[in-house]
Short mmCIF file of C-alpha atoms in Angstrom, two decimals:
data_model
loop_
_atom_site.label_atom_id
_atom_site.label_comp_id
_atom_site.label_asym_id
_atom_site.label_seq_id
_atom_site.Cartn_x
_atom_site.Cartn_y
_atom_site.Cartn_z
CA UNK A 8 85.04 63.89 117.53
CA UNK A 9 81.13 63.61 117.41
CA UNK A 10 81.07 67.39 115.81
CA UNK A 11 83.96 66.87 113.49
CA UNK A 12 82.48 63.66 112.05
CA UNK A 13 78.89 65.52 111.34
CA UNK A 14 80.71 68.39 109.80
CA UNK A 15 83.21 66.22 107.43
CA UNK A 16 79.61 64.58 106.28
CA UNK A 17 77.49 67.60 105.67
CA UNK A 18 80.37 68.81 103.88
CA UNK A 19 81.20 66.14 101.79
CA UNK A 20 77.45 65.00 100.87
CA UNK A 21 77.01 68.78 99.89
CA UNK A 22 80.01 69.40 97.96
CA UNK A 23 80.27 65.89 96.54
CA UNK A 24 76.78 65.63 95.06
CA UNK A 25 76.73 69.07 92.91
CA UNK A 26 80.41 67.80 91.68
CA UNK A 27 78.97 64.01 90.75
CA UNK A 28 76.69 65.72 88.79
CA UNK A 29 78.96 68.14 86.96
CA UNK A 30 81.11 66.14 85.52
CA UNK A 31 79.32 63.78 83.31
CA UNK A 32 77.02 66.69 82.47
CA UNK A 33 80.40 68.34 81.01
CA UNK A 34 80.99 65.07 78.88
CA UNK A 35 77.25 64.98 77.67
CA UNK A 36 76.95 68.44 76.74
CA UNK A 37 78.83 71.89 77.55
CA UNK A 38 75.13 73.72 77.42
CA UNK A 39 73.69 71.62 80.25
CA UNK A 40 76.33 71.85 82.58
CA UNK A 41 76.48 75.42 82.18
CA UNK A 42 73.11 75.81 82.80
CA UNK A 43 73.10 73.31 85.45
CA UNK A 44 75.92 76.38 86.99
CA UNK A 45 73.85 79.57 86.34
CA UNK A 46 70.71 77.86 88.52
CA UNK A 47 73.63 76.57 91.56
CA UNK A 48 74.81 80.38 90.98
CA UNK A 49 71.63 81.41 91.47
CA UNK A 50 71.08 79.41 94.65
CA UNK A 51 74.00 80.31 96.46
CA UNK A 52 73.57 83.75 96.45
CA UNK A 53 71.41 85.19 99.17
CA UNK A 54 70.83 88.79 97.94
CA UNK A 55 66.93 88.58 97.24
CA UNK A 56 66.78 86.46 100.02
CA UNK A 57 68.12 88.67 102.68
CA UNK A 58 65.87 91.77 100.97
CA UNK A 59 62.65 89.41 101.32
CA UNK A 60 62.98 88.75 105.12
CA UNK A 61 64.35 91.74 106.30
CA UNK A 62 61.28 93.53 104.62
CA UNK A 63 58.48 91.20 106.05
CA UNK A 64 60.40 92.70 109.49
CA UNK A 65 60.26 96.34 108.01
CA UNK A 66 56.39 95.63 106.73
CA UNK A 67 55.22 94.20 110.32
CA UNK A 68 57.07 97.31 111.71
CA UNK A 69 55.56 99.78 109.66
CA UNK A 70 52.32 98.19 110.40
CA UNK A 71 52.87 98.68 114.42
CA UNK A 72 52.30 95.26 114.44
CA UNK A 73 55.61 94.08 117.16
CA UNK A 74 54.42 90.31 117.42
CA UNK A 75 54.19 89.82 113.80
CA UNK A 76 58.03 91.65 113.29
CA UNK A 77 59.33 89.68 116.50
CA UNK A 78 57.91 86.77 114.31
CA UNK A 79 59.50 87.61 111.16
CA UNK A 80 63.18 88.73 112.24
CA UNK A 81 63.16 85.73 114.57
CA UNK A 82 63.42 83.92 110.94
CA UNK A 83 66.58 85.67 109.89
CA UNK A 84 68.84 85.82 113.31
CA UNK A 85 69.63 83.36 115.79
CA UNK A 86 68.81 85.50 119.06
CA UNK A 87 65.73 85.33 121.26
CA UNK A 88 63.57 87.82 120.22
CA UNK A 89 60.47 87.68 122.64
CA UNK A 90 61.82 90.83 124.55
CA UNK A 91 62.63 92.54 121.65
CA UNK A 92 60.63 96.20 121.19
CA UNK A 93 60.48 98.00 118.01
CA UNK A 94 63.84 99.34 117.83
CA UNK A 95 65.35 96.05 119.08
CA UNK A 96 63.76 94.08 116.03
CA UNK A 97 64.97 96.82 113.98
CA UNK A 98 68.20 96.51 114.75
CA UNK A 99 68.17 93.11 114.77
CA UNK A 100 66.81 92.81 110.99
CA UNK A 101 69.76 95.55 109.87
CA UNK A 102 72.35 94.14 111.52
CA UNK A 103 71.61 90.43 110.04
CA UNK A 104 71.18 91.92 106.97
CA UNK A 105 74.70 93.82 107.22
CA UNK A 106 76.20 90.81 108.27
CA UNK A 107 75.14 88.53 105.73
CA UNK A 108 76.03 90.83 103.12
CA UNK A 109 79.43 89.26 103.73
CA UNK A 110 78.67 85.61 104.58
CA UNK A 111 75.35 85.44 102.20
CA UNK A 112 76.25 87.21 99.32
CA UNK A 113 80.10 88.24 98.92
CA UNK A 114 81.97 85.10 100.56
CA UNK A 115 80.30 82.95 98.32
CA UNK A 116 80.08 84.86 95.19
CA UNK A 117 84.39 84.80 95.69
CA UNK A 118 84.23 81.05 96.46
CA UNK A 119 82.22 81.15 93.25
CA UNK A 120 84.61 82.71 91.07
CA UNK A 121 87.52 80.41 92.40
CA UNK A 122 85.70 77.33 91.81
CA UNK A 123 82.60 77.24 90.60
CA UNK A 124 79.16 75.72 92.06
CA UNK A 125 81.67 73.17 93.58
CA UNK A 126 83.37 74.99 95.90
CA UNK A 127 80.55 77.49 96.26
CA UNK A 128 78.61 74.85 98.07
CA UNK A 129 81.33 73.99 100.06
CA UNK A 130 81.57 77.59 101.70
CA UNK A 131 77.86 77.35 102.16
CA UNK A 132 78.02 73.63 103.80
CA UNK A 133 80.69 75.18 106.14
CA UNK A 134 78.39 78.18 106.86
CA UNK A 135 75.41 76.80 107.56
CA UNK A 136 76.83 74.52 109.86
CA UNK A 137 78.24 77.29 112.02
CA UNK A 138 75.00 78.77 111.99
CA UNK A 139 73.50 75.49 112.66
CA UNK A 140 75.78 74.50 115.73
CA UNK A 141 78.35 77.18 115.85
CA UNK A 142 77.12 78.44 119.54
CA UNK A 143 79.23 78.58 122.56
CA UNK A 144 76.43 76.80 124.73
CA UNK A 145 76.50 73.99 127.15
CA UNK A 146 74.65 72.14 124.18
CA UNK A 147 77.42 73.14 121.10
CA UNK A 148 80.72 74.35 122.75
CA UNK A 149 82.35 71.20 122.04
CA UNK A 150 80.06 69.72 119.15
CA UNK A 151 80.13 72.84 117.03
CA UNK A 152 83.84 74.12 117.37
CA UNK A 153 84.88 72.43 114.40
CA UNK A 154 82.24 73.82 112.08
CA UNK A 155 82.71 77.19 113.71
CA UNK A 156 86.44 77.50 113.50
CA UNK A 157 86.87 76.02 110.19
CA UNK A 158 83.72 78.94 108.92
CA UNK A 159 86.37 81.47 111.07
CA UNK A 160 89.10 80.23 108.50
CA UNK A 161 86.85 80.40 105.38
CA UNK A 162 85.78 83.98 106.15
CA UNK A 163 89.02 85.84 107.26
CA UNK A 164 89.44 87.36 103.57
CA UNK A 165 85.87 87.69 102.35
CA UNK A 166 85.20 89.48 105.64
CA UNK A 167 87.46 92.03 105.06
CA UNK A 168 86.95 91.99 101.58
CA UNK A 169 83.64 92.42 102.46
CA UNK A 170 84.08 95.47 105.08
CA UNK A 171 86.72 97.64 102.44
CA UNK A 172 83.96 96.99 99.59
CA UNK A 173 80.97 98.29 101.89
CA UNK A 174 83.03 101.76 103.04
CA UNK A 175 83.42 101.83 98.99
CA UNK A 176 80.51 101.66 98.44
CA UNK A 177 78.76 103.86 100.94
CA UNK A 178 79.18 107.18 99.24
CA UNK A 179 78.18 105.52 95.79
CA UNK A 180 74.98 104.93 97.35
CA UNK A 181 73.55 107.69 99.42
CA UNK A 182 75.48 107.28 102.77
CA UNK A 183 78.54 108.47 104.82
CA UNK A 184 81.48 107.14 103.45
CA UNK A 185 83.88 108.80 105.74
CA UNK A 186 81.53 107.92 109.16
CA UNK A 187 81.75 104.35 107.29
CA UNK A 188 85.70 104.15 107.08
CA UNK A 189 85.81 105.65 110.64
CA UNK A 190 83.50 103.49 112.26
CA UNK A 191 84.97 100.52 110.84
CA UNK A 192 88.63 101.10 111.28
CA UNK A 193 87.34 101.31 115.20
CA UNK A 194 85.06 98.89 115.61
CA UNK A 195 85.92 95.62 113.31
CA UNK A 196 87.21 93.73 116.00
CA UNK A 197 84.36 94.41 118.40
CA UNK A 198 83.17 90.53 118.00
CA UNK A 199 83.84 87.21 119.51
CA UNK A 200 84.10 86.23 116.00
CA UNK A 201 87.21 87.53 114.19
CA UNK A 202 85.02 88.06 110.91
CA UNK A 203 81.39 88.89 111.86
CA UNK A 204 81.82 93.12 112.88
CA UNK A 205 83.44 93.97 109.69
CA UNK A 206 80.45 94.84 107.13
CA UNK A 207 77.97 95.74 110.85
CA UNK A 208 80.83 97.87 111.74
CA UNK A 209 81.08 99.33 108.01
CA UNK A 210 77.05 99.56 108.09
CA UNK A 211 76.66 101.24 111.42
CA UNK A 212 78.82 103.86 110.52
CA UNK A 213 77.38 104.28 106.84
CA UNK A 214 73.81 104.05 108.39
CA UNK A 215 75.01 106.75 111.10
CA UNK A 216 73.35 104.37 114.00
CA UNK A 217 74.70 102.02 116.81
CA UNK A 218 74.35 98.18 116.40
CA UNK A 219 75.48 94.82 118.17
CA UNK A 220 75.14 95.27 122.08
CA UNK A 221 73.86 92.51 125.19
CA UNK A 222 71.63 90.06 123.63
CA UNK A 223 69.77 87.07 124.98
CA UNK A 224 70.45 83.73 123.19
CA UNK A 225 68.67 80.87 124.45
CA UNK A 226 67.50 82.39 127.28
CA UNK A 227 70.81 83.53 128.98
CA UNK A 228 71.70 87.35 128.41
CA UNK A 229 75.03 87.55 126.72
CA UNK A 230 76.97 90.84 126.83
CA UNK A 231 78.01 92.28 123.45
CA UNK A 232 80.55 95.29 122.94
CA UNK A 233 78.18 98.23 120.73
CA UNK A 234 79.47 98.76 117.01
CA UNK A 235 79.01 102.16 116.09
CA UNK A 236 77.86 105.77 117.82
CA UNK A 237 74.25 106.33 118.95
CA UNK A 238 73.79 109.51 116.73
CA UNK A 239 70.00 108.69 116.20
CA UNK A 240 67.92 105.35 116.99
CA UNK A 241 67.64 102.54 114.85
CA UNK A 242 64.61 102.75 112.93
CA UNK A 243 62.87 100.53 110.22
CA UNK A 244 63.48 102.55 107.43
CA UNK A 245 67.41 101.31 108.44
CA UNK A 246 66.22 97.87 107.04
CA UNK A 247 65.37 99.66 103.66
CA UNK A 248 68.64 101.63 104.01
CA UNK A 249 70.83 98.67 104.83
CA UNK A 250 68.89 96.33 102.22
CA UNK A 251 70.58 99.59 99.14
CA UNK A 252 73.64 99.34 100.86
CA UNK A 253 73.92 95.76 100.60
CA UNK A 254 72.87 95.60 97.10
CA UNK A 255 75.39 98.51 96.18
CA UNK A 256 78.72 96.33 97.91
CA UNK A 257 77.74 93.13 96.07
CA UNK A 258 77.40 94.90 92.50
CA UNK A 259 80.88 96.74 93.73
CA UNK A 260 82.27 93.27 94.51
CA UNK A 261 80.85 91.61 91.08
CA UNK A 262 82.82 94.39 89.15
CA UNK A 263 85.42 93.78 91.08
CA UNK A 264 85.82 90.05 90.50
CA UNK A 265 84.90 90.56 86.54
CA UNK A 266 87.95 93.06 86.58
CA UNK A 267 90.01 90.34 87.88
CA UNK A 268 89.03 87.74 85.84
CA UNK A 269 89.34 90.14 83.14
CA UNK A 270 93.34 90.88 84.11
CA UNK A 271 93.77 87.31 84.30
CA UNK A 272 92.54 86.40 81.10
CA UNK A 273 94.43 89.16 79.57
CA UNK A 274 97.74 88.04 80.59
CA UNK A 275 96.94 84.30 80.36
CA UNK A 276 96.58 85.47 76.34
CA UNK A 277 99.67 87.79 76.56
CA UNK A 278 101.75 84.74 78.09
#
């Protein structure tokens, strides 16, 4: 009850404030409040965002410096990463970024379309929790099963949205798109989450490496089916690799939700 109650406020402080705002800023002026959109837009998206980390990982790598990239891809994932070596923080970086592609940049960019800033920050409220307390620990099993089933719900399309846009986009961009589509027909389920393996499963085969695996979170050693086949290690030019890949799906996804909204408008004016 504890966890639901914390959710239900996050949620509704986040998605109640931006709306507050918007609506006498629609009254006062059309200009502002569409402004006052573009800049939430802007926010919610995580593109840039996921490039910058990732790349302090791939600079501190390049740099044979593994504190320093322990350091920096402990920012971005929610692992321990003290017994991480190089191609551990590698993979670690890629597959965040591969992830995220999905829950940082496509999920809300559709939650975006549907409803604006509003019910963009709503996804993101919903997201953040489950990466916030989302962890099936002594500490959050119970606490965080709310925010993490009701982020399960949120995700099921955009996740597979998500995965189908990535295997699209693959040989647009430089990679495999056939390893892509057969790597991620095989391995999308490979998750405790029903939505997380789609775009790592998409990305491992695209990439042409092997992700996920045993990982230690808070100090206990949690075992982890692999995504992919071990062709080649993971190296950190894969963070560079991962970072055009994830660019290429989201501009795939953005035509495909102007197409839509282009249809829609089209037979709105036919009607």
């Amino acid at each position: 009850m504890a966890g639901i109650f914390f959710a239900w406020s996050v949620i509704l402080i986040t998605t109640g404030i931006p709306l507050l705002l918007l609506l006498p800023a629609w009254r006062v002026n059309s200009r502002l409040a569409f402004a006052l959109c573009v800049f939430w837009d802007y926010q919610l998206l995580a593109a840039r965002s996921l490039k910058t980390e990732s790349m302090r990982v791939y600079d501190a790598l390049r740099e044979k410096d593994l504190p320093k990239a322990r350091q920096a891809v402990s920012m971005i994932v929610g692992r321990d990463t003290e017994r991480l070596d190089e191609e551990g923080v590698a993979k670690a970086a890629v597959e965040t970024v591969a992830e995220n592609t999905s829950d940082g940049v496509l999920a809300p960019m559709l939650f975006l379309a549907l409803g604006g800033p509003v019910l963009g920050f709503f996804y993101k409220s919903v997201n953040t929790l489950d990466s916030m307390v989302g962890y099936k620990n002594e500490r959050y099993l119970y606490f965080g099963r709310f925010s993490a089933k009701l982020d399960d719900v949120l995700n099921w399309i955009p996740a597979r949205m998500s995965g189908l846009l990535m295997v699209l986009a693959s040989p647009l961009f430089g990679f495999s798109g056939k390893a892509a589509f057969r790597i991620y027909r095989r391995d999308r389920r490979k998750h405790a989450s029903p939505n997380s393996a789609h775009t790592e499963a998409a990305a491992a085969g695209a990439l042409g490496v092997q992700l996920a695996g045993n990982a230690w979170y808070f100090g206990k050693l949690y075992e982890k089916p692999s995504i992919g086949d071990p062709t080649r290690p993971v190296e950190y030019e894969d963070i560079r690799r991962v970072n055009r890949l994830m660019y290429g799906t989201s501009a795939l996804a953005l035509l495909v939700i102007w197409a839509f909204w282009l249809l829609c408008v089209t037979f709105t004016r036919l009607g």
